[in-house]
Short mmCIF file of C-alpha atoms and ligand atoms in Angstrom, two decimals:
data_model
loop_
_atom_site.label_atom_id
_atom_site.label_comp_id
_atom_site.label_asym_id
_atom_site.label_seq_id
_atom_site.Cartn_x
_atom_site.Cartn_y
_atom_site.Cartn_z
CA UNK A 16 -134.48 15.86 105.37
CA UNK A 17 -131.75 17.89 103.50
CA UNK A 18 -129.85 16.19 100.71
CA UNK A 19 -126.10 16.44 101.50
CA UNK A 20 -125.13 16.62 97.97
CA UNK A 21 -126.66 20.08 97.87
CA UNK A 22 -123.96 21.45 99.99
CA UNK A 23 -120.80 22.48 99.37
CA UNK A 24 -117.73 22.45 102.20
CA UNK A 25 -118.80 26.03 103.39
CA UNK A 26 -122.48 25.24 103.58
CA UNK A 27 -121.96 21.39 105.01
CA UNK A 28 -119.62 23.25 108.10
CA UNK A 29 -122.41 25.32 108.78
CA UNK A 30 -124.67 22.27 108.88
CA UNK A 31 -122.35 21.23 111.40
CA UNK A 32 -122.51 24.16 113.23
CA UNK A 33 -126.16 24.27 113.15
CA UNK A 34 -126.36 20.58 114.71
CA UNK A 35 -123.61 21.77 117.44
CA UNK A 36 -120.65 20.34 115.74
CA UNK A 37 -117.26 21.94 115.30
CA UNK A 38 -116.49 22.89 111.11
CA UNK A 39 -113.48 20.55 110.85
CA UNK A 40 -116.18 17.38 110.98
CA UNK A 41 -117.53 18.90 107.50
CA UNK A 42 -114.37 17.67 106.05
CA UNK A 43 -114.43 14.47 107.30
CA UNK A 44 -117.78 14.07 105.97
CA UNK A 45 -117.53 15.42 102.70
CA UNK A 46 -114.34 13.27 101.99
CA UNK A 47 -116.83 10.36 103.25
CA UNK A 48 -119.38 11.68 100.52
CA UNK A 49 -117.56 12.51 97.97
CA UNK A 50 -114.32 10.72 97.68
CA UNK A 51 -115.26 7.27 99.31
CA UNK A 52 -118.58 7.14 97.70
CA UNK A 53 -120.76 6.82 101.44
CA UNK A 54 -124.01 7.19 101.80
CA UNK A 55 -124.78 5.75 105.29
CA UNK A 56 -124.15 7.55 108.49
CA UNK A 57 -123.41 4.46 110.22
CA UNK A 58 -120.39 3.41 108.11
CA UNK A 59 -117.88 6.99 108.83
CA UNK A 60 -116.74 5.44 112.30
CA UNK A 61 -114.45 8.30 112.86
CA UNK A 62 -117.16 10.76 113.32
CA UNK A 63 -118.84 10.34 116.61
CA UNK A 64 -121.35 8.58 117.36
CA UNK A 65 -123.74 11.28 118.32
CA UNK A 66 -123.36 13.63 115.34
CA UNK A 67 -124.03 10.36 112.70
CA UNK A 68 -127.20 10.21 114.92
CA UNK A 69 -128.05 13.11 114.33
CA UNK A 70 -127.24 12.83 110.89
CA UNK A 71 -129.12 10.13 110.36
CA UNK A 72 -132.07 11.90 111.44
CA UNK A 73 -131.89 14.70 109.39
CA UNK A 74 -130.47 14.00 106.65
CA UNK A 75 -129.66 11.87 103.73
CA UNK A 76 -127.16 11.30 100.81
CA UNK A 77 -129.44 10.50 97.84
CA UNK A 78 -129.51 10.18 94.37
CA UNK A 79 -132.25 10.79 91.83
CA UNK A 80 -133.86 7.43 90.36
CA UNK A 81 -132.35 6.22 87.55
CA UNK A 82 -134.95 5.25 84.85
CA UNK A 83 -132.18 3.60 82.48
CA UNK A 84 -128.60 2.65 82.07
CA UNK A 85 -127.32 2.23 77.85
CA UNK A 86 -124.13 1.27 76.88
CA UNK A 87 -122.37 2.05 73.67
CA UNK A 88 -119.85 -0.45 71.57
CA UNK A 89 -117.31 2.13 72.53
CA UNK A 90 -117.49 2.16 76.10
CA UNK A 91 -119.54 5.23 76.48
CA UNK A 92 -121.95 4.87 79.33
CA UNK A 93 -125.52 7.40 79.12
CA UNK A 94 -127.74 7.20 82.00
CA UNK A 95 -131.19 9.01 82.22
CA UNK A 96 -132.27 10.02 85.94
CA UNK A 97 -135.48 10.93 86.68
CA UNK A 98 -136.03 14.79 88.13
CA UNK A 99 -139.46 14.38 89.30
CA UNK A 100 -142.71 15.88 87.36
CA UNK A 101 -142.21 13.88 84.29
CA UNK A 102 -138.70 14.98 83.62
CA UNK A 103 -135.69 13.73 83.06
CA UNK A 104 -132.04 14.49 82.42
CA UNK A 105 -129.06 12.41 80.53
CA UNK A 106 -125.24 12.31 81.64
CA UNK A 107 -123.00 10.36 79.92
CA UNK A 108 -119.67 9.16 80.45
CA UNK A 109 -117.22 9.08 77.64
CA UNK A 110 -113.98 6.73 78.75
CA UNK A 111 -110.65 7.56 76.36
CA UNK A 112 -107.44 5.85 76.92
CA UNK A 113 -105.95 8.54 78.95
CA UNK A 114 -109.05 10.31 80.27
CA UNK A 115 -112.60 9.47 81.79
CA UNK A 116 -114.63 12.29 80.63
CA UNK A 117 -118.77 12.72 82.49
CA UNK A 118 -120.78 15.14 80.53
CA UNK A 119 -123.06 16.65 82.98
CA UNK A 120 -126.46 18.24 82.44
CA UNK A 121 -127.45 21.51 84.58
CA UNK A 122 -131.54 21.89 83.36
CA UNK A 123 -134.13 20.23 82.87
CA UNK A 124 -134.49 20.86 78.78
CA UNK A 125 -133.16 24.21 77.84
CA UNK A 126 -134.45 27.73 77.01
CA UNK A 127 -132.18 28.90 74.39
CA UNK A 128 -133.71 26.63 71.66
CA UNK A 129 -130.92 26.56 69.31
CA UNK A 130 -132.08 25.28 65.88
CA UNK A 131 -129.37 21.84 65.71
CA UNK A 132 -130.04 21.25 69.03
CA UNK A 133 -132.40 17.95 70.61
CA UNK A 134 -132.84 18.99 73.93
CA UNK A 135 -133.31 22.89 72.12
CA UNK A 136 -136.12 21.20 70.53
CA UNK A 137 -137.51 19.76 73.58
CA UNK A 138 -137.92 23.17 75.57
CA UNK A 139 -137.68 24.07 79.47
CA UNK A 140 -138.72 22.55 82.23
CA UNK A 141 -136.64 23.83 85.10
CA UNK A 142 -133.16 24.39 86.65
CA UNK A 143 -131.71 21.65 88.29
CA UNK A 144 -130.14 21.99 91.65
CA UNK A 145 -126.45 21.79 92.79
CA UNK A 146 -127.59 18.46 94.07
CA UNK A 147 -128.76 17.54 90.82
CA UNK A 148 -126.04 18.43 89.19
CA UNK A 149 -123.59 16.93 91.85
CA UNK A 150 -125.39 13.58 91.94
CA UNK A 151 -124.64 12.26 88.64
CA UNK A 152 -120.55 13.10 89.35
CA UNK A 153 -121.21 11.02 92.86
CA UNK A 154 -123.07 8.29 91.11
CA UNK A 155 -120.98 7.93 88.00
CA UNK A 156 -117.71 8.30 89.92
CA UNK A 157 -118.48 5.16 92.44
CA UNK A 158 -120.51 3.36 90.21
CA UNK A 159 -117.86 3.10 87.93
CA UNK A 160 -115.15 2.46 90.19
CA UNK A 161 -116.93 -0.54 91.41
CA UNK A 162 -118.10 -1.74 87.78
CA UNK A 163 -114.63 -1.19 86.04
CA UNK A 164 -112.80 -2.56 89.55
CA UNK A 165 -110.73 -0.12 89.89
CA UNK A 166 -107.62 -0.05 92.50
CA UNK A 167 -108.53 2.01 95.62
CA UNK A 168 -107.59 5.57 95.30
CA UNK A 169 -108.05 5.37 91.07
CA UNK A 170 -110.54 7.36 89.89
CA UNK A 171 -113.13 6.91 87.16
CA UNK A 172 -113.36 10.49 86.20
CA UNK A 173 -110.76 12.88 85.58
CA UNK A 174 -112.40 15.61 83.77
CA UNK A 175 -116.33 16.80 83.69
CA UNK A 176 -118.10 18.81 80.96
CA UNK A 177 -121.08 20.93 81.50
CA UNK A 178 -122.32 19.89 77.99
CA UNK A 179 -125.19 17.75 78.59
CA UNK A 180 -129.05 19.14 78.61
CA UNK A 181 -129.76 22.99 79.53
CA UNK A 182 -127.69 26.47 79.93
CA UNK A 183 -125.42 25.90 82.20
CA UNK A 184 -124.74 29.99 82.64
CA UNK A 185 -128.98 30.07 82.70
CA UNK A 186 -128.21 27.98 85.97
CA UNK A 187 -125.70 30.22 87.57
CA UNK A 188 -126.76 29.40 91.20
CA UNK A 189 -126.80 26.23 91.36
CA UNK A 190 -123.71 25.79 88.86
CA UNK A 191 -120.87 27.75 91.01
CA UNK A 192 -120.91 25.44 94.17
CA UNK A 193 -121.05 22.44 92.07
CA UNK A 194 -118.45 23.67 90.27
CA UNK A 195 -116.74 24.34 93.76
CA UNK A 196 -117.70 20.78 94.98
CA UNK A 197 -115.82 19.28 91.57
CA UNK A 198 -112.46 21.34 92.32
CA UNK A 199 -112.14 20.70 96.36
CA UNK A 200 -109.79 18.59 97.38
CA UNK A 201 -111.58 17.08 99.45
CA UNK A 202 -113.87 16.84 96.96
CA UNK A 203 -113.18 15.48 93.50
CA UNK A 204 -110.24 17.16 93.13
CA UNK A 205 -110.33 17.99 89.75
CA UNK A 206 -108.07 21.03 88.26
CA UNK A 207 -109.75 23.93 86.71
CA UNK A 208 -108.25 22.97 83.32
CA UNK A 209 -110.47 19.40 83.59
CA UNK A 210 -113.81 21.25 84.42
CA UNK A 211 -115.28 23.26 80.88
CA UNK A 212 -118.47 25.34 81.32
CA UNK A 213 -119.74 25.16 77.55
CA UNK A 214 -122.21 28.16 76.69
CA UNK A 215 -124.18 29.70 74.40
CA UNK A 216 -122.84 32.75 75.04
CA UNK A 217 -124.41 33.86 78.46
CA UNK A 218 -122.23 37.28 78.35
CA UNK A 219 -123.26 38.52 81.93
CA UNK A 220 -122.29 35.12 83.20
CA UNK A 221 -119.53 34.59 81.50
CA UNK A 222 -118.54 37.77 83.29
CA UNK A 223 -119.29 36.54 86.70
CA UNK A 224 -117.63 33.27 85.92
CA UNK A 225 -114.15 34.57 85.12
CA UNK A 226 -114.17 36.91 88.88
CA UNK A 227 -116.29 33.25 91.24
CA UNK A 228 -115.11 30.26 89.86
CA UNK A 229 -112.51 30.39 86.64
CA UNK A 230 -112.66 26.78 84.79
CA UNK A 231 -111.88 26.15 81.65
CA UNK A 232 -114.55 27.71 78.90
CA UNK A 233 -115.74 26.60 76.21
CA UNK A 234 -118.50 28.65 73.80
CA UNK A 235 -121.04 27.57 71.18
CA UNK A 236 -120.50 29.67 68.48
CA UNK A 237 -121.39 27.98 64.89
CA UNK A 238 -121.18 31.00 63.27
CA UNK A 239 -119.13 33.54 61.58
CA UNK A 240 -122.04 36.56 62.05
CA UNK A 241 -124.72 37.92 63.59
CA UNK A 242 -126.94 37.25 60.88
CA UNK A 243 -126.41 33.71 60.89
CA UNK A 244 -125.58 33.59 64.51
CA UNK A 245 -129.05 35.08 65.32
CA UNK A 246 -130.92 32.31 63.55
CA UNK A 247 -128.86 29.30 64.98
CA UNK A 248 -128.55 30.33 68.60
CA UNK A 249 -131.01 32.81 69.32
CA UNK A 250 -129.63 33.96 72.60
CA UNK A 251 -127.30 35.90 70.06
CA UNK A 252 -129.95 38.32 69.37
CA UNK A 253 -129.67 39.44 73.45
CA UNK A 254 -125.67 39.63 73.18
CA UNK A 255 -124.29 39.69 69.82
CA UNK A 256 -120.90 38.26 68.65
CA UNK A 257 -118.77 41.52 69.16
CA UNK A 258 -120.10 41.29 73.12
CA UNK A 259 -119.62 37.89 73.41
CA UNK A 260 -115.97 37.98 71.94
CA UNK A 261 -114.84 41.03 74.24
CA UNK A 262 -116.37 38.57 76.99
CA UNK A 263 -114.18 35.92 76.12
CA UNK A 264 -111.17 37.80 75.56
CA UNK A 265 -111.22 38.84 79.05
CA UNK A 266 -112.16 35.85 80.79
CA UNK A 267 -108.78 34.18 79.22
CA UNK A 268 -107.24 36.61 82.04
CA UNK A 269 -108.26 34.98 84.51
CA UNK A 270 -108.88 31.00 82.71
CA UNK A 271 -106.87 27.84 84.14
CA UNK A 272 -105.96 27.50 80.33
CA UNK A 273 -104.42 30.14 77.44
CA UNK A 274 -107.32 29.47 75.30
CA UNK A 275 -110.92 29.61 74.83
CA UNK A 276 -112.74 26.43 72.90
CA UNK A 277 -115.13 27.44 70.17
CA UNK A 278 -117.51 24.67 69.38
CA UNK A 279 -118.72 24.54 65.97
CA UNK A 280 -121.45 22.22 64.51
CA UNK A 281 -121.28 21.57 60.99
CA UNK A 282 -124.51 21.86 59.28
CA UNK A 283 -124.85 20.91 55.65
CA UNK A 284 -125.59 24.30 53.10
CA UNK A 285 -126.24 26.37 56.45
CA UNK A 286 -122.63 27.26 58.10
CA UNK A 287 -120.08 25.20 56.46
CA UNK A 288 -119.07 26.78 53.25
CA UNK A 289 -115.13 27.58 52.74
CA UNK A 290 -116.58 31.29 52.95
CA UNK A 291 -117.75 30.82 56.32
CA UNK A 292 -114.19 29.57 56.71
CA UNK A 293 -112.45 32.39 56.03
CA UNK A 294 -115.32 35.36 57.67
CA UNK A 295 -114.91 32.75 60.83
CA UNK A 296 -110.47 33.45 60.57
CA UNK A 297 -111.08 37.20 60.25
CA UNK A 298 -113.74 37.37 62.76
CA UNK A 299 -111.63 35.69 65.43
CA UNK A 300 -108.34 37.51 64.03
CA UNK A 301 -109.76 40.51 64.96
CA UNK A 302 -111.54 39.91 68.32
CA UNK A 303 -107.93 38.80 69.84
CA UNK A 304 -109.38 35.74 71.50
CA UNK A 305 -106.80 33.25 71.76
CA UNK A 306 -108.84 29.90 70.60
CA UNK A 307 -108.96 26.26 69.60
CA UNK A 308 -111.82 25.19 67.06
CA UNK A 309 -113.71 22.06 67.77
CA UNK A 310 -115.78 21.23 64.64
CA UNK A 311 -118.78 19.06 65.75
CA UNK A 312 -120.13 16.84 62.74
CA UNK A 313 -123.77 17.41 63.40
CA UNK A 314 -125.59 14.71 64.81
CA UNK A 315 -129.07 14.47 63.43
CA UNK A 316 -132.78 13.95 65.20
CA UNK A 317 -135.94 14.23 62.73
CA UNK A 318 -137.17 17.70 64.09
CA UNK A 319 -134.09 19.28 63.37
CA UNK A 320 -134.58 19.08 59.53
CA UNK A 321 -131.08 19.47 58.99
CA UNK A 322 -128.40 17.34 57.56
CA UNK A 323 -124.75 17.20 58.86
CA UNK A 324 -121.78 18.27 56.76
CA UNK A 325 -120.35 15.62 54.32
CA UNK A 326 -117.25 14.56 55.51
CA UNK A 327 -115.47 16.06 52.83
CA UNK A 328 -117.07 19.06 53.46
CA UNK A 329 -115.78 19.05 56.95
CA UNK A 330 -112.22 18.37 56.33
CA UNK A 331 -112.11 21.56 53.79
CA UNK A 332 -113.49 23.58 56.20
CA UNK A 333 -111.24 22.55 58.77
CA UNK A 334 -107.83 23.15 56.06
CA UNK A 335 -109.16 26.66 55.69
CA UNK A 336 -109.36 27.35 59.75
CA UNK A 337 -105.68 25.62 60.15
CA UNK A 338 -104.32 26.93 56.78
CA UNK A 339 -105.36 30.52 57.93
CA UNK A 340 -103.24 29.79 61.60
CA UNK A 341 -105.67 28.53 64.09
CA UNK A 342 -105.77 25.01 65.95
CA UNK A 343 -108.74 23.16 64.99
CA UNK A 344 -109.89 19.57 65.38
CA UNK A 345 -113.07 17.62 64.35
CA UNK A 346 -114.81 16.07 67.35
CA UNK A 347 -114.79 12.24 67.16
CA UNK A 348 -118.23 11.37 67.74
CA UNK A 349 -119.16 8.70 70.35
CA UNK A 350 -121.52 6.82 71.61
CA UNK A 351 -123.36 7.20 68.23
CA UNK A 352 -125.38 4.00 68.78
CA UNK A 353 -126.94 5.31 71.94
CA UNK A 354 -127.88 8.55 70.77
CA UNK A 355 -125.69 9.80 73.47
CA UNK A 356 -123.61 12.25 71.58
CA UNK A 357 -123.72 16.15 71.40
CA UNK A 358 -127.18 17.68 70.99
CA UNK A 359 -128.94 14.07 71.19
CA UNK A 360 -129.56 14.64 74.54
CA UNK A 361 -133.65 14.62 74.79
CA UNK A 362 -134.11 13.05 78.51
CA UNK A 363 -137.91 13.41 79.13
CA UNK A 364 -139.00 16.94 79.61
CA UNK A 365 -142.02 18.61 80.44
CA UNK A 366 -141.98 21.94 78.51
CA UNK A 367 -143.32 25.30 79.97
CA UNK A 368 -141.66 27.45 76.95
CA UNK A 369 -144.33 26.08 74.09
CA UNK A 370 -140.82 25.30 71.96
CA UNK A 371 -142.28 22.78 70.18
CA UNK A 372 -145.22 25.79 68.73
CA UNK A 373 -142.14 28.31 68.71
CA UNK A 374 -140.18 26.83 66.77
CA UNK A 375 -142.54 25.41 64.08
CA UNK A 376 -143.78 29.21 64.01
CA UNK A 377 -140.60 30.42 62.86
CA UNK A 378 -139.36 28.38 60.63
CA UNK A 379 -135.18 28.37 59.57
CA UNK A 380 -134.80 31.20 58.11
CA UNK A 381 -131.58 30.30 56.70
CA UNK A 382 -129.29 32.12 54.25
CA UNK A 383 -128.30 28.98 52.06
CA UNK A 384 -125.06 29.27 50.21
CA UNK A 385 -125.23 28.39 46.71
CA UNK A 386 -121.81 26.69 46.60
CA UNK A 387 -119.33 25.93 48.64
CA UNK A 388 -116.55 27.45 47.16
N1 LIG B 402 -125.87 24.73 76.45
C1 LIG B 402 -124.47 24.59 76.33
C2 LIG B 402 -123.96 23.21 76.63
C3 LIG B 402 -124.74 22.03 76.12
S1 LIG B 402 -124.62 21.63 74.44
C4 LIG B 402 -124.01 25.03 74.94
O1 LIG B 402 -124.85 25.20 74.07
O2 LIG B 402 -122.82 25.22 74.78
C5 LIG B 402 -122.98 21.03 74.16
C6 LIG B 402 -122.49 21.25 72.71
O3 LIG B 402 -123.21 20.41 71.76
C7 LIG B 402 -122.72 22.69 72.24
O4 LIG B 402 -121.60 23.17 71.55
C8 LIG B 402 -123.87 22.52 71.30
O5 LIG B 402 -123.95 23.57 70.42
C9 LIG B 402 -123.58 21.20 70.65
N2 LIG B 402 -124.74 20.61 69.97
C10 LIG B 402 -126.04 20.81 70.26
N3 LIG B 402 -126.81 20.10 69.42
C11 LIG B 402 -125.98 19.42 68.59
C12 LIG B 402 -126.19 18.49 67.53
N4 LIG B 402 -127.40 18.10 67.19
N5 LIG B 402 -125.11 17.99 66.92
C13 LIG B 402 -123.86 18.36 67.29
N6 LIG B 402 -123.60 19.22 68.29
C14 LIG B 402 -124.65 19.76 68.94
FE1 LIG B 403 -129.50 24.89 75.00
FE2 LIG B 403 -126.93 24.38 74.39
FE3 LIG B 403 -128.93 23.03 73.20
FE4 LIG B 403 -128.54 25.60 72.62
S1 LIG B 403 -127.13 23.90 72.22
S2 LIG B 403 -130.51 24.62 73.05
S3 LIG B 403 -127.91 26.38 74.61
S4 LIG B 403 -128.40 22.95 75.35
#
């Protein structure tokens, strides 16, 4: 049985051709799929007869089990789907007055192990597929629709973030024709400005991103230099910040949007100093990146052993970035209650990395700053 969520319009038309259908039906049936939510054969009456026969035979439209539904005081929605081998992943949908945002996860755990980071902590299982990744969009998008009754034709989700659990660019594969299956028309529909890869900094994929599938980009970067950089998100000791930066300055000419998003986390004593301020304005001033700061209060688990930036803290740090030119913005956080928000995403995972041994191995080796001045 093949899962129809694992194809995208190019491979579902070959599907068709394979059961002796013309191409056209595949966009019928992925508008079936994906915009009206169906998962049995027997309801698209204007496909013929004999192809949802055959259809039904060989194939189904199927979701992963969910294991658990939690719902925030602020509307955010996290739901944990089981991935088969005693894993699982989170997505979470974030609703905003003008935007419903799904935060998608593309592994099983992660291999990067960044130091602030839950699912980091948690270590990798595997990849998920495209239908893995596809299936939460298809569920959330219909499940909400039906559960926040909305008119026909309104959707639930205008704009999806690949910031839940795992690499997304560790994932390329499986990413692009999800990706794809998010943009098409007869798809989602979503515009590449409402789609953001977030990475570590993946510099050979970034690459390959920018030529296949150009969506907006967003990049980890919580810190001003390699130093630092190398001890927060290790994958920084394989592609360094001056890499990484060229990277970014030429995806922007191809990007839906005239920016990049660096994401920040602000970590008490570690990265958040006014100093780290300013190397962070001079760092960027020089790499030519065009760039909006998001500053992520950290959001704390008990392995981590780190604290998150007082809020004061945060607010100087942010005066410095905007003083010094740049736009910058503290992300609200959400869904706080349900450990749903960034880096709190643990699902269940079944490490094969031994991250848990890794990373009590080497501990932090973090450069404290005396003050913050
Ligand atoms: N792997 C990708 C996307 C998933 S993480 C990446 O690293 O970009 C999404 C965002 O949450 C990243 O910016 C990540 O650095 C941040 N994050 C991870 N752990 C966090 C934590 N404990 N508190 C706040 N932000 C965190
Ligand atoms: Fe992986 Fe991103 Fe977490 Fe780092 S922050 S461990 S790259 S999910």
């Amino acid at each position: 049985m093949i899962n129809l969520l694992e194809l995208d319009r190019d491979a579902l038309a070959a599907t068709c051709e394979q059961l002796g259908e013309k191409r056209f039906r595949a966009t019928q049936l992925f508008r079936w799929i994906h915009q009206r939510g169906a998962h049995d054969f027997g309801q698209m009456t204007d496909l013929a007869k004999s192809l949802r026969d055959k259809l039904a035979d060989r194939a189904v439209v199927s979701v992963m089990p969910l294991i658990s539904e939690q719902a925030s005081s602020d509307g955010t929605i996290k739901w944990l789907f089981d991935v088969g081998a005693g894993n699982a992943v989170e997505t979470v949908f974030i609703p905003e007055t003008d935007r419903g945002t799904l935060c998608v996860s593309s592994q099983a755990g992660c291999a990067v192990g960044c130091r602030f980071c839950s699912t980091g902590h948690q270590g990798f299982s595997r990849n998920l597929t495209t239908g893995e990744i596809v299936a939460q969009l298809w569920f959330a998008e219909h499940h909400l629709r039906k559960r926040l009754n909305l008119p026909e034709g309104q959707r639930a989700i205008s704009n999806v973030v690949m910031m839940g659990m795992g690499e997304p660019l560790q994932n390329y594969a499986a990413l692009v024709p999800a990706l794809r299956m998010m943009l098409d028309d007869h798809g989602y529909g979503l515009s590449r400005r409402r789609v953001t890869v977030s990475t570590s900094g993946v510099v050979p994929m970034i690459d390959r991103l920018r030529e296949d599938c150009p969506v907006a980009l967003a990049v980890s970067l919580h810190a001003p230099n390699d130093v630092l950089r190398d001890e927060l998100v290790p994958l920084n000791r394989k592609y360094p910040l001056a890499e990484l930066l060229a990277s970014c300055r030429q995806y922007l000419v191809k990007a839906p949007r005239d920016f990049i998003t660096f994401e920040y986390c602000m970590l008490d004593g570690v990265n958040d100093s006014d100093r780290h301020a300013h190397e962070l304005l001079a760092l960027v001033a020089a790499s030519g990146v065009s760039c909006k700061f998001n500053l992520i209060p950290f959001n704390p688990f008990p392995e981590s052993g780190l604290k998150r930036s007082e809020d004061a803290r945060i607010t100087s740090f942010l005066r410095v970035l905007q003083d010094g030119g740049l736009v910058a913005t503290v992300r609200r956080t959400r869904g706080d209650d349900i450990d749903a928000a960034c880096g709190q995403l643990a699902g269940e995972v079944q490490d094969r990395t031994n991250a848990k041994v890794r990373m009590t191995r080497a501990p932090v080796r973090l450069v404290r700053m005396e003050t913050n001045a």
